Coordinates of C-alpha atoms in Angstrom, one line a residue:
Chain A
M1 CA 0.0 -0.2 -0.1
K2 CA 2.7 2.5 1.1
F3 CA 4.9 1.5 -1.9
N4 CA 2.0 1.9 -4.2
R5 CA 1.4 5.4 -3.0
E6 CA 4.8 6.3 -3.3
K7 CA 5.1 5.2 -7.0
L8 CA 1.6 7.0 -7.7
V9 CA 3.1 10.3 -6.5
E10 CA 6.3 9.8 -8.3
R11 CA 4.4 9.2 -11.6
L12 CA 2.1 12.1 -10.9
L13 CA 5.0 14.4 -10.4
L14 CA 6.6 13.0 -13.6
V15 CA 3.2 13.9 -15.6
V16 CA 3.0 17.4 -14.1
A17 CA 6.7 18.2 -14.8
L18 CA 6.3 16.8 -18.3
S19 CA 3.3 18.8 -19.1
A20 CA 5.1 22.2 -18.0
M21 CA 8.0 21.5 -20.5
A22 CA 5.3 20.2 -23.2
A23 CA 3.8 23.5 -22.9
L24 CA 7.0 25.0 -23.6
A25 CA 7.8 22.9 -26.5
L26 CA 4.3 23.4 -28.1
I27 CA 4.7 27.1 -28.0
A28 CA 8.2 26.7 -29.7
V29 CA 6.6 24.6 -32.3
F30 CA 3.7 26.5 -33.0
I31 CA 5.8 29.7 -33.5
F32 CA 8.1 28.0 -35.9
K33 CA 5.2 26.3 -37.8
E34 CA 3.3 29.6 -38.4
G35 CA 6.6 31.6 -38.9
V36 CA 9.1 29.5 -40.8
P37 CA 7.1 29.0 -44.0
F38 CA 6.8 32.7 -44.4
L39 CA 10.5 33.4 -43.7
L40 CA 11.4 30.8 -46.4
E41 CA 8.9 32.3 -48.9
V42 CA 10.3 35.8 -48.6
G43 CA 13.7 34.5 -48.2
P44 CA 15.6 34.9 -44.9
R45 CA 18.0 37.5 -46.6
Q46 CA 15.2 39.6 -47.5
F47 CA 13.3 39.4 -44.3
L48 CA 16.5 39.9 -41.9
L49 CA 18.6 42.4 -44.0
S50 CA 16.0 44.6 -45.5
S51 CA 15.0 47.7 -43.7
D52 CA 11.7 48.4 -45.4
W53 CA 8.7 47.4 -43.2
R54 CA 5.4 48.2 -45.1
P55 CA 3.0 45.2 -44.4
Q56 CA 0.4 46.8 -46.5
E57 CA 2.5 46.8 -49.7
G58 CA 3.8 43.3 -48.8
R59 CA 7.3 44.6 -47.8
F60 CA 8.6 42.9 -44.7
G61 CA 12.1 43.6 -43.6
V62 CA 13.0 43.4 -39.7
Y63 CA 16.6 44.5 -39.7
P64 CA 15.9 47.8 -38.0
M65 CA 14.0 46.0 -35.3
I66 CA 16.8 43.5 -34.9
V67 CA 19.3 46.4 -34.4
A68 CA 16.8 48.2 -32.1
S69 CA 16.4 45.2 -29.7
L70 CA 20.2 44.8 -29.6
W71 CA 20.7 48.5 -29.0
V72 CA 18.0 48.7 -26.4
T73 CA 19.1 45.6 -24.5
L74 CA 22.7 46.5 -24.4
G75 CA 21.8 50.1 -23.2
A76 CA 19.8 48.4 -20.4
M77 CA 22.6 46.0 -19.4
L78 CA 25.2 49.0 -19.3
I79 CA 22.8 50.7 -16.8
G80 CA 21.3 47.7 -15.1
A81 CA 24.5 45.5 -14.7
P82 CA 27.0 47.9 -12.8
L83 CA 24.2 49.3 -10.7
G84 CA 22.7 45.9 -9.8
V85 CA 25.9 44.1 -9.0
A86 CA 27.2 47.1 -7.1
G87 CA 24.0 47.1 -5.1
A88 CA 24.4 43.5 -4.2
I89 CA 28.0 43.8 -3.2
F90 CA 27.2 46.8 -1.0
L91 CA 24.1 45.1 0.7
N92 CA 26.2 42.0 1.5
E93 CA 29.4 43.3 2.5
F94 CA 29.2 46.8 3.7
V95 CA 26.0 47.0 5.6
P96 CA 24.8 45.5 8.8
R97 CA 22.7 42.3 8.2
W98 CA 19.5 44.1 9.6
V99 CA 19.6 46.6 6.9
M100 CA 19.9 44.1 4.2
R101 CA 17.0 42.4 5.7
I102 CA 14.8 45.3 5.1
I103 CA 16.1 46.5 2.0
K104 CA 16.3 43.3 -0.1
P105 CA 12.6 42.4 0.2
T106 CA 11.8 46.0 -0.6
I107 CA 13.9 45.6 -4.0
E108 CA 12.3 42.2 -4.6
L109 CA 8.7 44.2 -4.3
L110 CA 10.0 46.4 -7.2
A111 CA 9.8 43.3 -9.3
G112 CA 6.2 43.2 -8.7
I113 CA 5.4 46.6 -10.4
P114 CA 3.8 46.2 -13.6
S115 CA 5.7 47.4 -16.8
V116 CA 3.0 49.6 -17.8
V117 CA 3.7 51.6 -14.8
F118 CA 7.3 51.8 -15.7
G119 CA 6.5 52.9 -19.1
F120 CA 4.1 55.7 -18.0
I121 CA 6.6 57.1 -15.9
G122 CA 9.0 56.8 -18.7
V123 CA 6.5 58.6 -20.8
V124 CA 5.4 61.5 -18.6
V125 CA 9.0 62.1 -16.6
L126 CA 11.8 60.6 -18.6
A127 CA 10.9 61.4 -22.5
P128 CA 10.2 65.1 -21.7
L129 CA 13.6 65.6 -19.7
I130 CA 15.6 63.6 -22.8
R131 CA 13.8 65.8 -25.3
A132 CA 14.3 69.1 -23.4
H133 CA 18.1 68.5 -22.4
L134 CA 19.5 66.2 -25.3
G135 CA 17.1 66.9 -28.1
G136 CA 15.2 64.4 -30.4
P137 CA 11.7 63.3 -30.0
G138 CA 12.3 62.0 -26.5
L139 CA 10.8 58.6 -27.1
S140 CA 14.2 56.9 -27.9
V141 CA 16.8 54.2 -27.4
L142 CA 17.9 56.1 -24.4
A143 CA 14.6 56.2 -22.8
G144 CA 13.9 52.6 -23.5
A145 CA 17.5 51.7 -22.1
V146 CA 17.0 53.7 -18.9
V147 CA 13.6 52.3 -18.1
L148 CA 14.6 48.7 -19.0
G149 CA 17.8 49.2 -16.9
I150 CA 15.8 50.1 -13.9
M151 CA 13.1 47.2 -14.6
V152 CA 16.0 44.5 -14.6
L153 CA 17.5 45.8 -11.2
P154 CA 15.3 43.6 -9.1
T155 CA 16.4 40.5 -10.9
V156 CA 20.2 41.4 -11.0
I157 CA 20.4 42.5 -7.4
S158 CA 18.2 39.7 -5.9
I159 CA 20.0 36.7 -7.6
S160 CA 23.4 38.4 -7.2
T161 CA 22.8 38.9 -3.6
D162 CA 22.0 35.1 -3.1
A163 CA 25.1 34.3 -4.9
I164 CA 27.2 36.4 -2.6
S165 CA 25.9 35.7 0.6
A166 CA 26.4 31.8 -0.4
V167 CA 30.1 32.5 -0.5
P168 CA 31.2 30.8 2.9
N169 CA 32.5 33.3 5.5
S170 CA 35.8 31.5 5.8
Y171 CA 36.9 32.8 2.4
R172 CA 36.5 36.2 3.6
E173 CA 38.2 35.7 7.0
G174 CA 41.0 33.9 5.0
A175 CA 41.5 36.8 2.7
L176 CA 41.4 39.1 5.7
A177 CA 43.9 37.1 7.8
L178 CA 46.1 37.5 4.8
G179 CA 46.0 41.0 5.1
A180 CA 43.8 42.1 2.4
T181 CA 41.8 45.0 2.9
R182 CA 37.8 44.8 3.0
W183 CA 37.5 45.8 -0.9
Q184 CA 40.4 43.4 -1.7
A185 CA 38.8 40.5 -0.2
V186 CA 35.3 41.4 -1.9
H187 CA 36.9 41.9 -5.5
M188 CA 39.6 39.3 -5.5
V189 CA 37.8 36.5 -3.5
V190 CA 34.1 36.9 -2.9
L191 CA 33.3 38.0 -6.5
K192 CA 35.2 35.2 -8.0
A193 CA 33.6 32.7 -5.9
A194 CA 30.2 34.1 -6.6
R195 CA 30.6 34.7 -10.3
S196 CA 28.6 32.0 -11.7
G197 CA 25.5 33.1 -9.6
I198 CA 26.1 36.8 -10.8
V199 CA 26.6 35.9 -14.3
A200 CA 23.2 34.0 -14.2
S201 CA 21.5 37.1 -12.7
L202 CA 22.8 38.9 -15.8
I203 CA 21.7 36.6 -18.3
L204 CA 18.1 36.5 -16.7
A205 CA 18.0 40.3 -16.6
M206 CA 19.1 40.2 -20.4
G207 CA 16.4 38.0 -21.3
R208 CA 13.8 40.2 -19.5
A209 CA 15.2 43.1 -21.3
V210 CA 15.0 41.6 -24.8
G211 CA 11.5 40.2 -24.1
E212 CA 9.9 43.3 -22.2
T213 CA 7.1 44.7 -24.5
M214 CA 4.8 47.1 -22.8
A215 CA 7.2 49.6 -21.2
V216 CA 9.3 49.5 -24.5
I217 CA 6.3 50.2 -26.8
M218 CA 5.5 53.3 -24.6
V219 CA 8.6 54.7 -24.4
A220 CA 10.8 53.9 -27.3
G221 CA 8.8 55.7 -30.1
N222 CA 8.3 52.5 -32.4
A223 CA 9.8 54.4 -35.5
V224 CA 10.7 51.8 -38.3
K225 CA 14.3 52.7 -38.8
V226 CA 17.9 51.9 -38.1
P227 CA 19.0 54.1 -35.3
H228 CA 21.9 56.4 -35.7
S229 CA 22.0 57.7 -32.3
V230 CA 20.8 56.7 -28.8
L231 CA 18.3 59.7 -29.3
D232 CA 16.5 58.0 -32.2
S233 CA 13.1 56.6 -31.8
V234 CA 13.2 52.7 -32.5
R235 CA 10.9 49.8 -32.8
T236 CA 12.2 46.4 -31.0
L237 CA 11.1 42.9 -32.2
T238 CA 8.7 42.5 -29.3
A239 CA 6.9 46.0 -30.1
N240 CA 6.6 45.1 -33.7
I241 CA 4.6 42.0 -32.7
A242 CA 2.6 43.5 -30.0
L243 CA 1.7 46.7 -31.9
E244 CA 0.4 45.2 -35.1
M245 CA -1.0 41.8 -33.9
G246 CA -4.5 43.2 -33.4
Y247 CA -5.0 44.2 -36.8
A248 CA -2.7 41.7 -38.8
T249 CA -4.2 39.0 -41.2
G250 CA -3.0 36.8 -43.9
K251 CA 0.7 37.5 -44.8
H252 CA 0.9 40.4 -42.4
R253 CA 0.0 37.9 -39.5
E254 CA 2.6 35.4 -40.7
A255 CA 5.3 38.2 -40.9
L256 CA 4.7 38.8 -37.2
F257 CA 5.1 35.0 -36.4
A258 CA 8.3 35.2 -38.4
T259 CA 9.2 38.1 -36.3
G260 CA 8.6 35.8 -33.4
V261 CA 10.8 33.4 -34.7
V262 CA 13.6 35.9 -35.0
L263 CA 13.3 36.9 -31.6
F264 CA 13.5 33.5 -30.4
V265 CA 16.7 32.8 -32.3
V266 CA 18.2 36.3 -31.1
V267 CA 17.5 35.4 -27.4
M268 CA 19.2 32.1 -27.9
I269 CA 22.1 33.6 -29.6
L270 CA 22.4 36.1 -26.7
N271 CA 22.2 33.7 -24.0
S272 CA 24.7 31.2 -25.7
I273 CA 27.1 34.2 -26.1
A274 CA 26.6 35.1 -22.5
T275 CA 27.4 31.5 -21.3
A276 CA 30.2 30.9 -23.8
A277 CA 31.8 34.2 -22.6
V278 CA 31.8 33.0 -19.0
R279 CA 33.1 29.6 -19.7
R280 CA 35.8 31.2 -21.6
R281 CA 36.9 33.7 -19.0
F282 CA 36.6 31.7 -15.9
G283 CA 36.6 28.0 -17.1
T284 CA 33.7 25.6 -16.4
K285 CA 34.4 25.2 -12.7
G286 CA 31.8 27.1 -10.9
T287 CA 32.1 27.3 -7.1
R288 CA 28.4 27.2 -6.7
K289 CA 26.8 24.2 -8.3
Chain M
M1 CA -10.5 8.7 0.9
F2 CA -13.7 10.5 0.0
D3 CA -15.4 11.0 3.4
S4 CA -19.1 11.7 3.3
R5 CA -18.6 15.5 3.9
K6 CA -16.5 15.8 0.5
Q7 CA -19.1 13.8 -1.3
W8 CA -21.7 16.4 -0.3
V9 CA -19.5 19.1 -1.5
V10 CA -19.2 17.4 -4.9
V11 CA -23.0 16.9 -5.4
V12 CA -23.8 20.5 -4.2
V13 CA -21.3 21.9 -6.6
C14 CA -22.7 19.9 -9.4
A15 CA -26.4 20.6 -8.7
A16 CA -25.3 24.4 -8.6
T17 CA -23.7 23.9 -12.0
V18 CA -26.7 22.4 -13.5
A19 CA -29.1 24.9 -12.1
W20 CA -27.0 27.9 -13.3
V21 CA -26.6 26.6 -16.9
G22 CA -30.0 25.0 -17.3
C23 CA -32.3 27.6 -15.8
G24 CA -32.2 31.4 -16.5
P25 CA -34.4 33.1 -19.0
K26 CA -34.1 32.4 -22.7
R27 CA -32.1 35.1 -24.5
A28 CA -31.3 36.3 -28.0
A29 CA -27.7 36.6 -28.0
I30 CA -25.6 38.6 -30.5
T31 CA -21.9 39.6 -30.7
V32 CA -20.8 42.8 -32.1
A33 CA -16.9 43.0 -33.0
G34 CA -14.5 45.5 -34.7
S35 CA -13.4 49.1 -34.7
T36 CA -11.8 50.2 -31.4
A37 CA -13.1 53.8 -32.3
F38 CA -16.5 52.8 -32.3
Q39 CA -16.4 50.1 -29.6
P40 CA -17.1 52.7 -26.6
F41 CA -20.2 53.8 -28.4
A42 CA -21.5 50.5 -29.2
E43 CA -21.0 49.3 -25.8
K44 CA -23.0 52.3 -24.6
L45 CA -25.8 51.7 -27.1
A46 CA -25.8 48.0 -26.4
E47 CA -26.3 48.8 -22.7
E48 CA -29.4 51.3 -23.3
L49 CA -31.0 48.8 -25.5
M50 CA -30.6 45.8 -23.1
A51 CA -31.9 48.2 -20.3
K52 CA -35.2 48.3 -22.2
R53 CA -35.1 44.8 -23.7
P54 CA -34.0 42.3 -20.9
D55 CA -34.6 39.5 -23.4
L56 CA -31.5 40.6 -25.5
A57 CA -27.8 39.8 -24.9
I58 CA -25.5 41.9 -26.8
T59 CA -21.8 41.4 -26.4
V60 CA -19.3 44.1 -27.6
Q61 CA -15.8 43.2 -28.4
G62 CA -12.9 45.4 -30.1
G63 CA -10.1 44.1 -32.0
G64 CA -10.0 46.8 -34.9
S65 CA -11.9 47.3 -38.2
A66 CA -10.0 44.3 -39.9
V67 CA -11.1 42.0 -37.2
G68 CA -14.6 43.3 -37.6
I69 CA -14.6 42.4 -41.1
Q70 CA -13.2 38.9 -40.7
S71 CA -15.3 38.2 -37.8
A72 CA -18.5 39.1 -39.8
L73 CA -17.3 37.0 -42.6
S74 CA -16.7 34.0 -40.4
G75 CA -19.7 34.3 -38.5
A76 CA -17.9 34.7 -35.2
A77 CA -19.9 38.0 -34.7
Q78 CA -23.2 38.8 -36.1
I79 CA -22.5 42.2 -36.6
G80 CA -18.8 43.7 -37.5
M81 CA -17.8 47.3 -37.2
A82 CA -15.3 48.8 -39.4
D83 CA -14.4 52.8 -39.8
L84 CA -12.7 52.7 -43.2
V85 CA -13.1 55.2 -46.1
E86 CA -13.2 52.2 -48.5
L87 CA -14.2 48.7 -47.5
P88 CA -11.9 46.1 -48.7
P89 CA -12.7 43.9 -51.6
E90 CA -13.1 40.8 -49.1
A91 CA -15.8 42.8 -47.6
K92 CA -18.0 43.2 -50.8
S93 CA -20.2 40.1 -50.1
L94 CA -21.3 41.6 -46.7
T95 CA -24.4 44.0 -46.2
S96 CA -22.8 47.3 -45.1
V97 CA -24.8 50.1 -43.2
V98 CA -23.5 53.5 -42.2
V99 CA -24.4 54.1 -38.5
A100 CA -22.2 57.1 -37.8
R101 CA -19.4 59.3 -39.1
D102 CA -16.2 60.2 -37.4
G103 CA -13.9 63.1 -38.0
V104 CA -10.1 62.6 -38.0
A105 CA -8.6 65.6 -36.3
M106 CA -5.1 66.9 -37.0
V107 CA -3.5 67.5 -33.4
V108 CA -0.6 69.5 -32.2
H109 CA 0.7 70.8 -28.8
P110 CA -1.2 73.8 -27.5
S111 CA 1.8 76.0 -27.5
N112 CA 2.3 75.5 -31.4
P113 CA 1.5 78.9 -33.3
V114 CA 0.4 76.9 -36.3
Q115 CA -3.3 77.1 -36.9
N116 CA -3.9 75.7 -40.5
L117 CA -2.4 73.0 -42.7
T118 CA -3.3 72.4 -46.4
T119 CA -3.8 68.8 -47.5
D120 CA -0.4 69.1 -49.4
Q121 CA 1.3 70.3 -46.3
I122 CA -0.1 67.4 -44.3
R123 CA 1.1 65.0 -47.0
G124 CA 4.6 66.5 -47.1
I125 CA 4.8 66.3 -43.4
F126 CA 4.0 62.7 -43.0
N127 CA 5.8 61.8 -46.1
G128 CA 9.0 63.3 -44.5
R129 CA 9.5 65.9 -47.1
I130 CA 8.6 68.9 -44.9
R131 CA 10.7 68.3 -41.7
N132 CA 10.7 71.7 -40.0
W133 CA 7.8 73.7 -38.6
K134 CA 9.2 76.8 -40.0
E135 CA 8.2 75.6 -43.5
V136 CA 4.5 75.7 -42.7
G137 CA 4.7 78.9 -40.7
G138 CA 5.6 77.6 -37.3
R139 CA 8.8 78.1 -35.0
D140 CA 12.2 76.8 -36.3
E141 CA 12.0 73.4 -34.8
P142 CA 12.2 70.0 -36.3
I143 CA 8.9 68.2 -36.7
T144 CA 8.0 64.8 -34.8
V145 CA 5.5 62.9 -36.8
V146 CA 3.2 60.7 -34.8
S147 CA 1.1 58.0 -36.4
R148 CA -0.8 54.9 -35.8
E149 CA 0.4 51.3 -36.5
A150 CA 0.0 49.6 -39.8
G151 CA -3.6 48.3 -40.2
S152 CA -5.3 50.7 -37.9
G153 CA -8.7 51.9 -39.2
T154 CA -7.9 55.5 -38.3
R155 CA -4.4 55.4 -40.1
T156 CA -6.0 53.7 -43.1
S157 CA -8.8 56.2 -43.4
F158 CA -6.4 59.2 -42.9
E159 CA -4.0 57.9 -45.7
Q160 CA -6.8 57.2 -48.0
I161 CA -8.3 60.8 -47.8
I162 CA -5.0 62.7 -47.5
G163 CA -3.7 60.4 -50.5
G164 CA -0.2 59.6 -51.7
I165 CA 1.3 59.0 -48.2
R166 CA 4.3 56.8 -47.6
L167 CA 5.0 57.4 -44.0
T168 CA 8.3 58.5 -43.2
P169 CA 10.6 56.0 -41.2
D170 CA 11.3 58.8 -38.7
A171 CA 7.7 58.7 -37.6
V172 CA 6.9 57.7 -33.9
V173 CA 4.2 55.1 -33.8
Q174 CA 1.6 54.8 -31.1
D175 CA -1.1 52.0 -30.7
S176 CA -4.1 53.8 -29.7
N177 CA -5.9 57.2 -30.0
G178 CA -5.1 57.7 -26.3
T179 CA -1.4 57.3 -26.6
I180 CA -1.2 59.4 -29.5
R181 CA -2.9 62.1 -27.5
E182 CA -0.6 61.6 -24.6
T183 CA 2.5 61.9 -26.9
V184 CA 1.4 65.0 -28.7
A185 CA 0.4 66.7 -25.4
N186 CA 3.7 66.0 -24.2
D187 CA 5.8 67.1 -27.1
A188 CA 5.9 70.7 -28.3
R189 CA 7.0 69.7 -31.7
A190 CA 4.8 66.8 -32.5
I191 CA 1.9 66.4 -34.7
G192 CA -0.6 63.6 -35.0
Y193 CA -4.1 62.6 -36.0
L194 CA -6.8 60.9 -33.9
T195 CA -10.3 60.4 -33.8
H196 CA -12.5 63.6 -33.2
G197 CA -14.4 61.8 -30.3
V198 CA -11.1 61.9 -28.0
V199 CA -9.8 65.3 -28.5
N200 CA -9.6 67.3 -25.3
E201 CA -8.0 70.6 -24.0
K202 CA -4.4 69.1 -23.7
V203 CA -4.0 69.3 -27.4
K204 CA -4.9 71.7 -30.0
T205 CA -6.8 70.8 -33.1
L206 CA -5.5 72.5 -36.5
K207 CA -7.7 73.6 -39.3
V208 CA -7.4 71.4 -42.5
D209 CA -7.7 73.7 -45.8
G210 CA -8.9 76.4 -43.5
K211 CA -12.0 74.3 -42.1
E212 CA -12.1 73.6 -38.4
C213 CA -12.8 70.0 -37.3
T214 CA -16.2 70.6 -35.6
T215 CA -19.5 68.4 -35.7
E216 CA -21.2 71.4 -37.4
A217 CA -18.4 71.6 -40.1
I218 CA -18.5 67.6 -40.7
L219 CA -22.4 67.7 -40.7
A220 CA -22.1 70.5 -43.4
G221 CA -19.7 68.5 -45.4
E222 CA -17.2 71.0 -45.4
Y223 CA -14.4 69.2 -43.1
K224 CA -12.3 66.9 -45.3
L225 CA -11.0 64.2 -42.9
V226 CA -14.2 62.2 -42.3
R227 CA -14.7 58.5 -42.4
P228 CA -18.0 56.6 -42.2
V229 CA -18.6 53.8 -39.5
F230 CA -19.8 50.7 -41.1
F231 CA -22.1 47.8 -39.5
L232 CA -21.5 44.7 -41.6
F233 CA -23.7 41.6 -41.6
K234 CA -24.0 38.5 -43.8
G235 CA -27.2 38.9 -45.7
A236 CA -30.0 40.9 -44.5
P237 CA -30.1 41.8 -40.9
Q238 CA -33.0 40.1 -39.1
G239 CA -34.0 39.2 -35.5
A240 CA -32.0 40.6 -32.7
V241 CA -29.4 42.0 -35.2
K242 CA -32.2 44.1 -36.9
E243 CA -33.3 45.5 -33.4
F244 CA -29.9 46.6 -32.5
L245 CA -29.3 48.2 -35.8
D246 CA -32.8 49.8 -35.8
Y247 CA -32.0 51.1 -32.4
V248 CA -28.5 52.6 -33.2
L249 CA -30.1 54.2 -36.2
S250 CA -33.2 55.4 -34.2
A251 CA -33.3 59.2 -33.3
E252 CA -32.5 58.0 -29.8
G253 CA -29.5 55.9 -30.8
Q254 CA -28.0 58.7 -33.0
E255 CA -28.4 61.1 -30.2
I256 CA -26.4 59.0 -27.7
I257 CA -23.6 59.0 -30.5
K258 CA -23.8 62.8 -31.0
R259 CA -23.7 63.3 -27.3
N260 CA -20.5 61.4 -27.0
G261 CA -18.6 62.9 -29.4
L262 CA -19.0 61.1 -32.9
I263 CA -21.1 62.4 -35.7
P264 CA -24.7 61.0 -36.8
A265 CA -25.1 59.1 -39.9
K266 CA -27.6 61.6 -41.3

């Protein structure tokens, strides 16, 4: 009886776990099934490298959106990564524990703020500031990067903090005993030991930045052109899908699915580059897991 | 495993479900779908009619003009709503009735000194040929063009009426009338277009070819940027569909449309 129940629960968990993965697989299959035939019909070269997106005239080129997605994501990481990692180090190493116990949940609460709210603040506060002081339409790569940079902070800080606090205290004590200063101990020992967790936080943050849609639609301006400066208005891959999905029929709709395929591949490539870069720099041996 | 209390719960839940689904008055249900510009008006009209006729159930959905045409064709909705100057060829098989008209207003920031634009100037601005407000009598500042996304009924109508528009790639694109208004209200160099019904004091409406965008000018046929709002049906309207259509076209229905900022059909 007991044995049977054990087996039953085991099977049940297996089914539940597989169904979660099956859902993911089905989504991928569906996007590819809808998008790839169109991609082949138009020609991947044409679709990926043309800057002409006029769905009504049957012209489909997503090159400007690919560039836009990369610029905005890169900008968001330039802002979010240093701030986030620095914040995590500060919280772990330089403030008393009780301060961290108050601040960390507060930061995690930030993650719960809906992206529309970030977008709205971007539109009414950030974009006018950029327009007044730096020029351009205000709704721009820069606005998108700053808003996304702030949106990824909770992810970076919370996971980096976990990674840093998981470094055994004996490491710090060892470093200090050898005569290292507090900062030397942190950047020479603690950060090295926590790097895999920190990198994981950055990869997750990058995924969030590439995939974010609502806030970007609101602050990036959505102009279909290859940006020449950070003050130009751009449309990311995600924004392109969300903006036009409501109206799209026929070829136009297929083109949006093909945009989804491109987004999928871009995310894969970015993730592989990030993981590969980590491996090359630090070797495959992580201290944590 | 199942004690008697749990069994009771199951029985009660089942019984409640059956009662809820099975009873209730018989209702004639119709779905109206399409144009997001007309959606709030259709909702208001449906509400008013249902208050008088509790035996009708009218569901109103958005989705855009293209969806309105598609769902009328496929039968997913009994009435499709579309606000386009010219209906596309695939809608030819449907019966269409004009239920209201909607002006498209050209809007700029309230601080903009420009009062009037000609059709030609509007075309130039949206094509990217005119890039500075100075060229149309304004300040020496670059123009930020704000447009709707491809496929929007408002954008399609606007481009059809002005004619010859290939939107400049520099144009900022926003996906609703409300966000167009916010963008223009926040940018002293912006120009955009939006449905007459949602214009408010945060933006300034421009004259087009010297004609003000007002209900009177539209009714008199003077203002140029006007598009019809169509109801589309498969075949001739009958039953609940006809009742809703008749109500929308009645004096009372048209008055509701007018009071909420759109222009009556006649």
